[in-house]
Coordinates of C-alpha atoms in Angstrom, one line a residue:
M1 CA 50.4 11.6 -4.2
A2 CA 54.6 11.0 -4.9
L3 CA 56.1 10.5 -8.2
K4 CA 59.1 8.8 -8.3
F5 CA 61.2 7.0 -11.0
C6 CA 62.3 3.1 -11.0
D7 CA 65.0 2.2 -12.4
T8 CA 64.7 -1.6 -13.9
P9 CA 67.1 -3.7 -15.9
S10 CA 66.8 -3.0 -19.8
T11 CA 68.5 -4.1 -22.7
R12 CA 69.3 -0.6 -23.8
P13 CA 72.3 1.0 -22.4
N14 CA 70.4 3.3 -20.4
P15 CA 72.2 6.0 -18.6
V16 CA 72.1 5.7 -14.8
I17 CA 69.3 7.4 -12.9
A18 CA 69.7 9.8 -9.7
F19 CA 67.5 11.7 -7.6
D20 CA 67.0 14.8 -6.0
T21 CA 63.6 15.1 -4.1
E22 CA 62.6 17.9 -1.6
R23 CA 59.4 18.0 0.6
I24 CA 58.0 21.5 1.3
S25 CA 54.8 21.9 3.5
G26 CA 53.3 18.8 2.4
L27 CA 54.1 19.2 -1.2
S28 CA 57.0 17.2 -2.6
T29 CA 59.2 18.0 -5.6
L30 CA 61.1 15.4 -7.5
R31 CA 63.8 16.0 -10.3
L32 CA 65.2 13.3 -12.2
A33 CA 68.9 13.6 -13.4
M34 CA 71.1 11.7 -15.8
Q35 CA 74.5 11.5 -15.7
Q36 CA 74.8 11.6 -19.6
P37 CA 73.6 15.2 -21.2
P38 CA 69.8 14.9 -20.8
S39 CA 67.9 16.2 -23.4
T40 CA 64.7 16.8 -20.8
T41 CA 64.8 17.3 -17.1
P42 CA 61.0 16.1 -15.6
L43 CA 60.1 17.9 -12.5
S44 CA 57.0 16.7 -10.2
Q45 CA 54.9 18.5 -7.5
T46 CA 52.3 16.2 -5.5
H47 CA 50.0 17.2 -3.1
N48 CA 47.8 14.6 -1.0
R49 CA 45.1 16.8 0.6
Y50 CA 43.6 14.3 3.1
P51 CA 46.4 11.6 3.5
D52 CA 44.9 10.1 6.4
T53 CA 41.8 9.1 4.3
L54 CA 43.2 8.6 0.6
Y55 CA 47.1 8.5 0.3
L56 CA 48.2 7.7 -3.2
E57 CA 51.8 7.4 -4.7
L58 CA 52.3 7.0 -8.3
A59 CA 56.0 5.7 -9.4
A60 CA 57.3 5.4 -13.0
T61 CA 59.9 3.5 -15.0
P62 CA 61.2 5.2 -17.7
V63 CA 62.1 3.5 -21.5
L64 CA 64.7 5.3 -23.0
S65 CA 65.4 5.6 -27.1
D66 CA 69.2 5.8 -28.2
G67 CA 70.0 6.3 -24.7
T68 CA 68.8 9.7 -23.8
D69 CA 65.3 10.3 -25.0
I70 CA 62.2 8.8 -23.1
E71 CA 60.2 6.8 -25.5
Q72 CA 57.9 5.1 -23.1
I73 CA 56.8 5.4 -19.5
D74 CA 55.2 2.6 -17.4
L75 CA 53.2 4.1 -14.5
Y76 CA 52.7 2.2 -11.2
L77 CA 49.8 3.0 -8.5
S78 CA 50.1 2.5 -4.6
I79 CA 46.9 3.7 -2.9
D80 CA 45.6 3.7 0.9
F81 CA 41.9 4.0 1.5
H82 CA 40.7 5.0 5.1
Q83 CA 38.1 7.1 7.3
Q84 CA 39.0 10.4 9.0
W85 CA 37.0 12.4 11.7
Q86 CA 36.8 15.8 10.7
P87 CA 35.4 18.5 13.7
I88 CA 32.7 20.6 12.9
N89 CA 31.1 23.1 15.0
T90 CA 30.4 21.6 18.3
G91 CA 30.5 18.0 17.2
R92 CA 32.6 15.9 14.2
V93 CA 32.0 13.2 11.6
K94 CA 33.7 10.3 10.6
F95 CA 33.8 9.8 6.7
G96 CA 35.4 7.7 4.1
F97 CA 35.0 6.9 0.3
K98 CA 33.0 4.3 -1.5
G99 CA 34.7 5.3 -4.7
G100 CA 36.3 7.8 -7.0
E101 CA 38.0 8.6 -9.8
L102 CA 41.6 8.6 -10.7
K103 CA 42.0 11.0 -14.0
I104 CA 45.4 11.3 -15.9
H105 CA 45.9 14.1 -18.7
L106 CA 48.5 13.6 -20.9
K107 CA 50.7 16.5 -22.9
N108 CA 52.6 14.9 -26.1
G109 CA 51.7 11.3 -24.5
K110 CA 49.1 8.8 -25.1
M111 CA 47.6 5.5 -23.3
P112 CA 45.5 3.7 -25.5
S113 CA 43.3 1.0 -23.9
E114 CA 45.3 -1.7 -25.1
L115 CA 48.2 -0.5 -22.7
R116 CA 45.9 -0.2 -19.9
Q117 CA 46.3 -2.6 -17.2
L118 CA 44.5 -2.0 -13.6
S119 CA 40.9 -3.0 -14.6
G120 CA 38.0 -5.2 -13.2
W121 CA 37.8 -6.7 -9.4
V122 CA 41.0 -6.0 -7.0
Q123 CA 41.8 -6.7 -3.6
L124 CA 42.7 -3.9 -0.9
S125 CA 44.0 -5.7 1.8
A126 CA 43.2 -4.6 5.3
D127 CA 45.8 -3.2 7.8
E128 CA 44.3 -4.6 10.8
T129 CA 43.9 -8.2 9.6
P130 CA 46.7 -8.8 7.0
Q131 CA 44.9 -11.9 6.0
S132 CA 41.4 -10.3 5.0
S133 CA 40.6 -7.7 2.0
I134 CA 37.9 -6.1 0.7
E135 CA 37.0 -6.3 -2.8
C136 CA 36.1 -3.5 -5.1
Q137 CA 36.0 -3.1 -9.0
V138 CA 38.0 -0.9 -11.1
F139 CA 36.6 0.5 -14.6
S140 CA 39.2 2.0 -17.0
Q141 CA 37.6 4.8 -19.3
G142 CA 38.4 7.9 -21.1
E143 CA 40.2 8.8 -24.1
A144 CA 44.1 8.0 -25.0
E145 CA 45.2 11.5 -23.8
S146 CA 43.1 11.6 -20.5
P147 CA 42.2 7.9 -19.6
V148 CA 40.4 7.7 -16.2
W149 CA 40.2 4.6 -13.5
K150 CA 36.5 4.9 -11.7
W151 CA 36.6 3.0 -8.4
Q152 CA 33.6 1.5 -7.0
G153 CA 33.3 -0.7 -4.1
K154 CA 30.6 -3.6 -3.8
T155 CA 26.9 -2.6 -3.9
G156 CA 25.9 -1.8 -0.5
M157 CA 29.2 -1.9 1.4
S158 CA 30.0 1.2 3.5
V159 CA 33.6 2.6 2.6
L160 CA 36.7 1.3 0.8
Q161 CA 38.9 0.3 3.5
G162 CA 42.9 -0.7 2.8
S163 CA 45.9 -0.8 0.6
L164 CA 46.4 -1.6 -2.8
P165 CA 50.4 -1.9 -3.2
Q166 CA 52.3 -0.6 -6.2
T167 CA 50.4 -2.2 -9.3
K168 CA 50.6 -1.3 -12.6
L169 CA 48.4 1.0 -14.4
G170 CA 49.6 0.6 -17.8
T171 CA 52.2 2.4 -20.4
V172 CA 52.6 5.9 -21.7
Q173 CA 53.7 6.3 -25.4
V174 CA 55.6 9.3 -25.5
M175 CA 54.9 11.3 -28.6
G176 CA 57.0 14.5 -28.3
Q177 CA 58.8 17.2 -26.6
P178 CA 57.9 18.7 -24.1
W179 CA 55.9 16.0 -22.6
G180 CA 54.2 16.1 -19.2
I181 CA 51.6 14.3 -17.0
E182 CA 48.8 15.7 -14.7
S183 CA 46.8 13.2 -12.5
V184 CA 44.1 14.1 -10.1
F185 CA 41.8 12.0 -7.8
T186 CA 38.2 13.3 -7.3
V187 CA 35.1 12.2 -5.6
S188 CA 31.4 13.0 -6.3
P189 CA 28.6 13.5 -4.0
G190 CA 27.9 9.7 -4.2
D191 CA 31.7 8.6 -3.2
V192 CA 31.5 10.3 0.1
Y193 CA 29.9 8.2 3.0
L194 CA 29.7 9.2 6.8
T195 CA 30.2 6.4 9.0
S196 CA 29.6 8.2 11.9
V197 CA 28.7 11.4 13.5
E198 CA 29.1 12.9 17.0
G199 CA 27.5 15.9 19.1
L200 CA 25.9 17.5 16.0
W201 CA 22.2 16.2 16.9
S202 CA 20.2 13.6 19.1
H203 CA 19.9 9.8 18.1
T204 CA 16.3 10.5 18.5
I205 CA 15.9 12.4 15.5
S206 CA 13.7 10.3 12.7
P207 CA 15.1 8.3 9.8
N208 CA 14.0 11.1 7.1
Q209 CA 15.7 13.6 9.4
L210 CA 18.7 11.7 9.8
A211 CA 19.0 10.8 5.8
V212 CA 18.4 14.6 5.2
L213 CA 21.4 16.0 7.7
E214 CA 23.7 13.3 6.6
R215 CA 23.2 14.3 3.0
K216 CA 23.3 18.5 4.0
L217 CA 27.2 17.1 5.7
V218 CA 28.1 14.9 2.9
L219 CA 27.9 18.3 0.5
F220 CA 29.3 20.7 3.1
L221 CA 32.2 18.3 3.5
L222 CA 32.6 18.0 -0.6
E223 CA 32.1 22.0 -1.3
S224 CA 34.5 23.0 1.7
K225 CA 37.2 20.4 1.8
L226 CA 36.9 17.8 -0.7
Q227 CA 37.2 19.8 -3.9
P228 CA 38.7 20.2 -6.4
Y229 CA 40.6 17.0 -5.7
L230 CA 42.0 15.2 -2.9
S231 CA 45.6 14.1 -4.8
R232 CA 47.3 15.7 -7.5
V233 CA 50.6 15.2 -9.4
V234 CA 51.9 17.9 -12.2
W235 CA 54.8 16.0 -13.8
H236 CA 56.4 18.5 -15.8
C237 CA 59.2 17.7 -18.6
D238 CA 61.5 20.9 -19.2
Q239 CA 62.2 21.7 -23.2
H240 CA 65.2 20.9 -24.9
P241 CA 68.4 23.0 -23.8
G242 CA 68.6 26.5 -25.3
Q243 CA 64.6 26.5 -25.4
S244 CA 62.7 28.6 -22.6
K245 CA 61.4 26.7 -19.9
S246 CA 57.8 26.8 -18.5
E247 CA 57.5 26.5 -14.9
P248 CA 54.8 24.0 -13.5
P249 CA 51.8 25.3 -11.8
N250 CA 52.4 26.1 -8.0
I251 CA 50.1 23.2 -6.1
E252 CA 51.0 25.4 -3.1
E253 CA 49.2 28.3 -4.5
Q254 CA 46.8 26.7 -5.8
T255 CA 45.6 24.8 -2.4
V256 CA 46.3 24.9 0.9
G257 CA 46.7 21.9 3.2
I258 CA 44.0 20.7 5.1
D259 CA 44.5 20.7 9.4
T260 CA 41.5 18.2 9.9
G261 CA 42.3 18.5 13.5
E262 CA 41.2 22.4 13.4
T263 CA 37.2 22.8 14.2
E264 CA 35.5 24.2 11.0
E265 CA 33.0 26.4 12.5
C266 CA 30.1 27.0 10.0
P267 CA 26.9 29.1 11.4
E268 CA 24.7 28.4 8.3
L269 CA 25.1 24.7 8.6
A270 CA 24.2 24.9 12.5
D271 CA 21.0 26.8 11.7
V272 CA 20.1 24.3 9.1
I273 CA 20.7 21.2 11.8
Q274 CA 18.6 23.1 14.1
R275 CA 15.8 24.2 11.7
V276 CA 15.6 20.2 10.6
I277 CA 15.6 19.5 13.7
T278 CA 12.8 21.3 15.0
A279 CA 10.4 21.3 12.0
E280 CA 7.0 20.4 12.9
T281 CA 7.1 18.0 9.8
D282 CA 8.6 14.4 8.6
N283 CA 7.8 14.7 5.0
F284 CA 10.7 14.0 3.3
L285 CA 10.6 16.4 0.6
E286 CA 9.6 19.4 2.9
L287 CA 12.6 18.4 5.2
A288 CA 15.0 18.5 2.1
K289 CA 13.4 21.7 1.4
I290 CA 14.1 23.3 4.7
A291 CA 18.0 21.8 4.0
G292 CA 18.2 23.6 0.8
L293 CA 18.3 20.3 -1.0
N294 CA 16.8 19.0 -4.4
P295 CA 15.6 15.7 -3.9
L296 CA 15.7 15.3 -7.7
V297 CA 19.7 15.6 -8.1
D298 CA 20.8 15.8 -4.2
F299 CA 20.8 12.4 -3.1
S300 CA 22.5 10.4 -5.7
G301 CA 24.8 8.0 -3.8
A302 CA 23.1 8.6 -0.6
K303 CA 22.5 6.6 2.8
L304 CA 18.4 6.6 3.1
L305 CA 18.5 3.9 5.7
G306 CA 14.9 2.9 6.9
V307 CA 13.5 6.4 5.3
N308 CA 9.4 6.9 4.8
L309 CA 8.9 8.1 1.3
T310 CA 5.3 6.8 0.8
G311 CA 3.5 8.2 -1.7
V312 CA 6.1 10.6 -2.7
D313 CA 6.8 11.9 -6.3
L314 CA 10.5 11.1 -7.2
S315 CA 9.8 10.5 -10.8
G316 CA 12.9 11.1 -13.1
A317 CA 15.2 11.5 -10.0
N318 CA 19.1 10.8 -10.1
L319 CA 19.0 8.3 -7.2
R320 CA 22.0 6.2 -8.5
G321 CA 23.7 3.9 -6.1
V322 CA 21.3 5.0 -3.1
Y323 CA 20.8 2.9 -0.2
L324 CA 17.5 2.5 0.6
R325 CA 17.3 -0.7 2.6
G326 CA 14.5 -1.4 5.2
A327 CA 12.9 1.9 3.6
D328 CA 8.5 2.5 3.0
L329 CA 8.4 3.4 -0.4
S330 CA 5.2 1.8 -1.1
D331 CA 3.1 3.9 -3.9
T332 CA 6.0 6.2 -4.5
D333 CA 6.6 7.3 -8.0
L334 CA 10.0 6.3 -9.2
S335 CA 8.9 6.4 -12.9
G336 CA 12.1 7.0 -15.2
A337 CA 14.4 7.4 -12.1
D338 CA 18.2 6.3 -12.2
L339 CA 18.3 4.0 -9.5
Q340 CA 21.4 1.9 -11.0
G341 CA 23.4 0.1 -8.4
A342 CA 20.8 1.0 -5.7
T343 CA 20.4 -1.2 -2.5
F344 CA 16.7 -2.0 -1.5
G345 CA 17.2 -5.0 0.9
G346 CA 14.0 -5.4 2.6
A347 CA 12.5 -2.3 1.6
D348 CA 8.7 -2.1 0.8
L349 CA 8.0 -1.0 -2.8
S350 CA 4.6 -2.5 -2.8
G351 CA 2.2 -0.5 -5.5
A352 CA 5.2 1.8 -6.5
Y353 CA 5.4 3.0 -10.0
L354 CA 9.1 2.2 -11.2
S355 CA 8.0 2.3 -15.2
D356 CA 10.9 3.0 -17.4
A357 CA 13.3 3.4 -14.5
D358 CA 17.0 2.0 -14.6
L359 CA 17.6 -0.5 -11.4
S360 CA 20.4 -2.4 -13.3
H361 CA 22.6 -3.7 -10.7
G362 CA 20.5 -3.3 -7.7
D363 CA 20.3 -5.2 -4.9
F364 CA 16.5 -6.0 -4.0
H365 CA 16.8 -9.3 -1.6
R366 CA 13.9 -9.9 0.2
A367 CA 12.1 -6.8 -0.8
S368 CA 8.4 -6.7 -1.9
L369 CA 7.2 -5.0 -5.0
A370 CA 3.9 -6.7 -4.9
L371 CA 1.4 -4.8 -7.6
A372 CA 4.3 -2.8 -8.4
N373 CA 4.4 -1.3 -12.0
L374 CA 7.8 -2.2 -13.7
S375 CA 6.7 -1.8 -17.2
S376 CA 9.5 -1.4 -19.1
A377 CA 11.9 -1.1 -16.4
N378 CA 15.6 -2.1 -16.6
L379 CA 16.5 -4.9 -13.8
S380 CA 19.5 -6.5 -15.6
S381 CA 21.8 -8.1 -13.3
A382 CA 20.0 -7.4 -10.5
N383 CA 19.3 -9.2 -7.4
L384 CA 15.9 -10.2 -7.3
S385 CA 16.5 -13.3 -5.0
E386 CA 13.4 -13.8 -2.5
V387 CA 11.7 -10.7 -3.9
N388 CA 7.8 -10.7 -3.6
F389 CA 6.8 -9.8 -7.2
S390 CA 3.0 -11.3 -6.9
S391 CA 0.6 -9.5 -9.0
A392 CA 3.7 -7.1 -10.2
N393 CA 3.7 -5.7 -13.8
L394 CA 6.8 -6.5 -15.1
S395 CA 5.5 -6.5 -19.1
D396 CA 8.5 -5.3 -21.4
A397 CA 11.1 -5.3 -18.6
N398 CA 14.7 -6.2 -19.0
L399 CA 15.4 -8.9 -16.6
T400 CA 18.6 -9.9 -18.4
N401 CA 21.0 -12.1 -16.3
A402 CA 18.8 -11.1 -13.4
N403 CA 18.5 -13.3 -10.1
L404 CA 14.9 -14.3 -9.4
T405 CA 16.1 -17.2 -7.1
Q406 CA 13.0 -17.9 -5.0
A407 CA 11.5 -15.1 -6.0
D408 CA 7.8 -14.9 -5.5
L409 CA 6.1 -14.1 -9.4
H410 CA 2.5 -15.5 -8.3
R411 CA 0.1 -13.8 -10.7
A412 CA 3.0 -11.2 -12.0
S413 CA 2.7 -10.3 -16.0
L414 CA 6.2 -10.7 -17.5
M415 CA 4.6 -10.4 -21.3
L416 CA 7.1 -9.4 -23.7
A417 CA 9.9 -8.8 -20.9
N418 CA 13.7 -10.0 -21.9
L419 CA 14.3 -13.0 -20.1
S420 CA 18.3 -13.8 -21.5
G421 CA 20.4 -15.6 -18.5
T422 CA 17.8 -15.1 -16.2
T423 CA 17.9 -17.4 -13.0
W424 CA 14.7 -19.0 -12.0
L425 CA 15.7 -21.2 -9.4
N426 CA 13.0 -22.4 -6.9
S427 CA 11.0 -19.5 -8.1
R428 CA 7.2 -19.4 -7.5
V429 CA 5.7 -18.9 -10.7
E430 CA 1.7 -20.1 -10.4
E431 CA -0.4 -18.0 -12.7
A432 CA 2.3 -15.9 -14.0
R433 CA 1.6 -15.0 -17.6
F434 CA 4.4 -14.8 -20.1
S435 CA 4.1 -13.7 -23.6
K436 CA 6.6 -13.4 -26.8
N437 CA 9.6 -13.4 -24.5
S438 CA 13.1 -13.1 -25.8
G439 CA 16.1 -15.1 -24.2
L440 CA 13.9 -18.0 -22.7
S441 CA 15.0 -21.3 -23.8
E442 CA 12.4 -23.8 -24.4
E443 CA 13.8 -25.9 -21.9
W444 CA 13.2 -23.4 -19.4
K445 CA 9.7 -22.5 -21.0
L446 CA 8.6 -26.2 -20.5
D447 CA 9.8 -26.1 -16.9
L448 CA 7.9 -22.8 -15.8
K449 CA 4.9 -24.4 -17.4
Q450 CA 5.3 -27.1 -15.2
R451 CA 5.2 -25.1 -12.1
G452 CA 2.0 -22.9 -13.3
A453 CA 3.3 -20.3 -15.3
I454 CA 0.8 -19.3 -18.2
F455 CA 2.0 -18.7 -21.7
E456 CA -0.2 -16.9 -24.1
G457 CA 0.6 -16.3 -27.8

């Protein structure tokens, strides 16, 4: 992450700004000097730990008052997301990021929400094909002194890939002296995604073994390589002349650069891989135990493609953003689980217990939820198109803005369900039962009755 100042035209008689930049061992330091006597001398140190996977630049344009003091700072972001190989033991893994967080801590400065500009859907331009792009979503959060930008790809998308050129983050209000900016880009387990694994196990292992081993690798990478941050900049401003100066933290001392060409030797990881591969069971919970993983907390955002979780108890689990396409979850207990933003395309959840589960923003396209219990579940903004809900219990469920296009709701119970903004295009509702539903207009009520729905009370 490189921090630089941009001198732009202003109505004020600002002084000329000059630069003195030095790069040492992957770090960069920058001093801003003014040809008039300065009241402050900003100094920055920056560090990109995995520049081939995530490279970030932060540029700033100062606004001066009375020709000397910095009153405001406009921050601009440039960011590149890519994939990268990491050698491990006898093989290697290729990984990228599905998201992450850019956190900024301001000393004697504020950036209230009304001064933040980067938010909503943004396009990442792809290097391979200049005309193509990948869409991702950016959420602005946090307090004025500690703003946060959360990055998130589309539901089900593998990794963020491409570049976002110089884009304005927002404006910092300088409240006093000395002032400073510290920014870090971090990732969580749910943000790290393996796109390829070579030389660590046979391609003939089961989907359950693969899911557990890939998750173990993700947590290994996160703990050994990707913490405490991926990119960091400490922007420090010296005090007024005559006062003592406090030096910025030495980033080089805190974190060593990462050589991704060097093989990471980990006998403990090799032992776990061998024990999972040779296990005499394919039960998901037992395999997770062998790998030292807790199924209730360690699989948030995990890729569980085609796994067999039949009859497994995952009640209350944190499975936010999990990828369960084609999985067998029949009769699985997911009551009270956090499955927000999860992908269930083509999965079998027939007879599953999903009462009180958070399924909002999930993608269930062509999944089967026949006979499933979804009472009081949150399905707001979920994609439920072509889902089989026959004889399912959806009583008191939240279906606000859910898409039920071509869904099969034959004999399903939707009593007391919130149906505000729900899409019913070509859905099958014969013998489906409705009662005291909020958000359902008289027009839709009549339409559903004509299609065979039953309204009670």
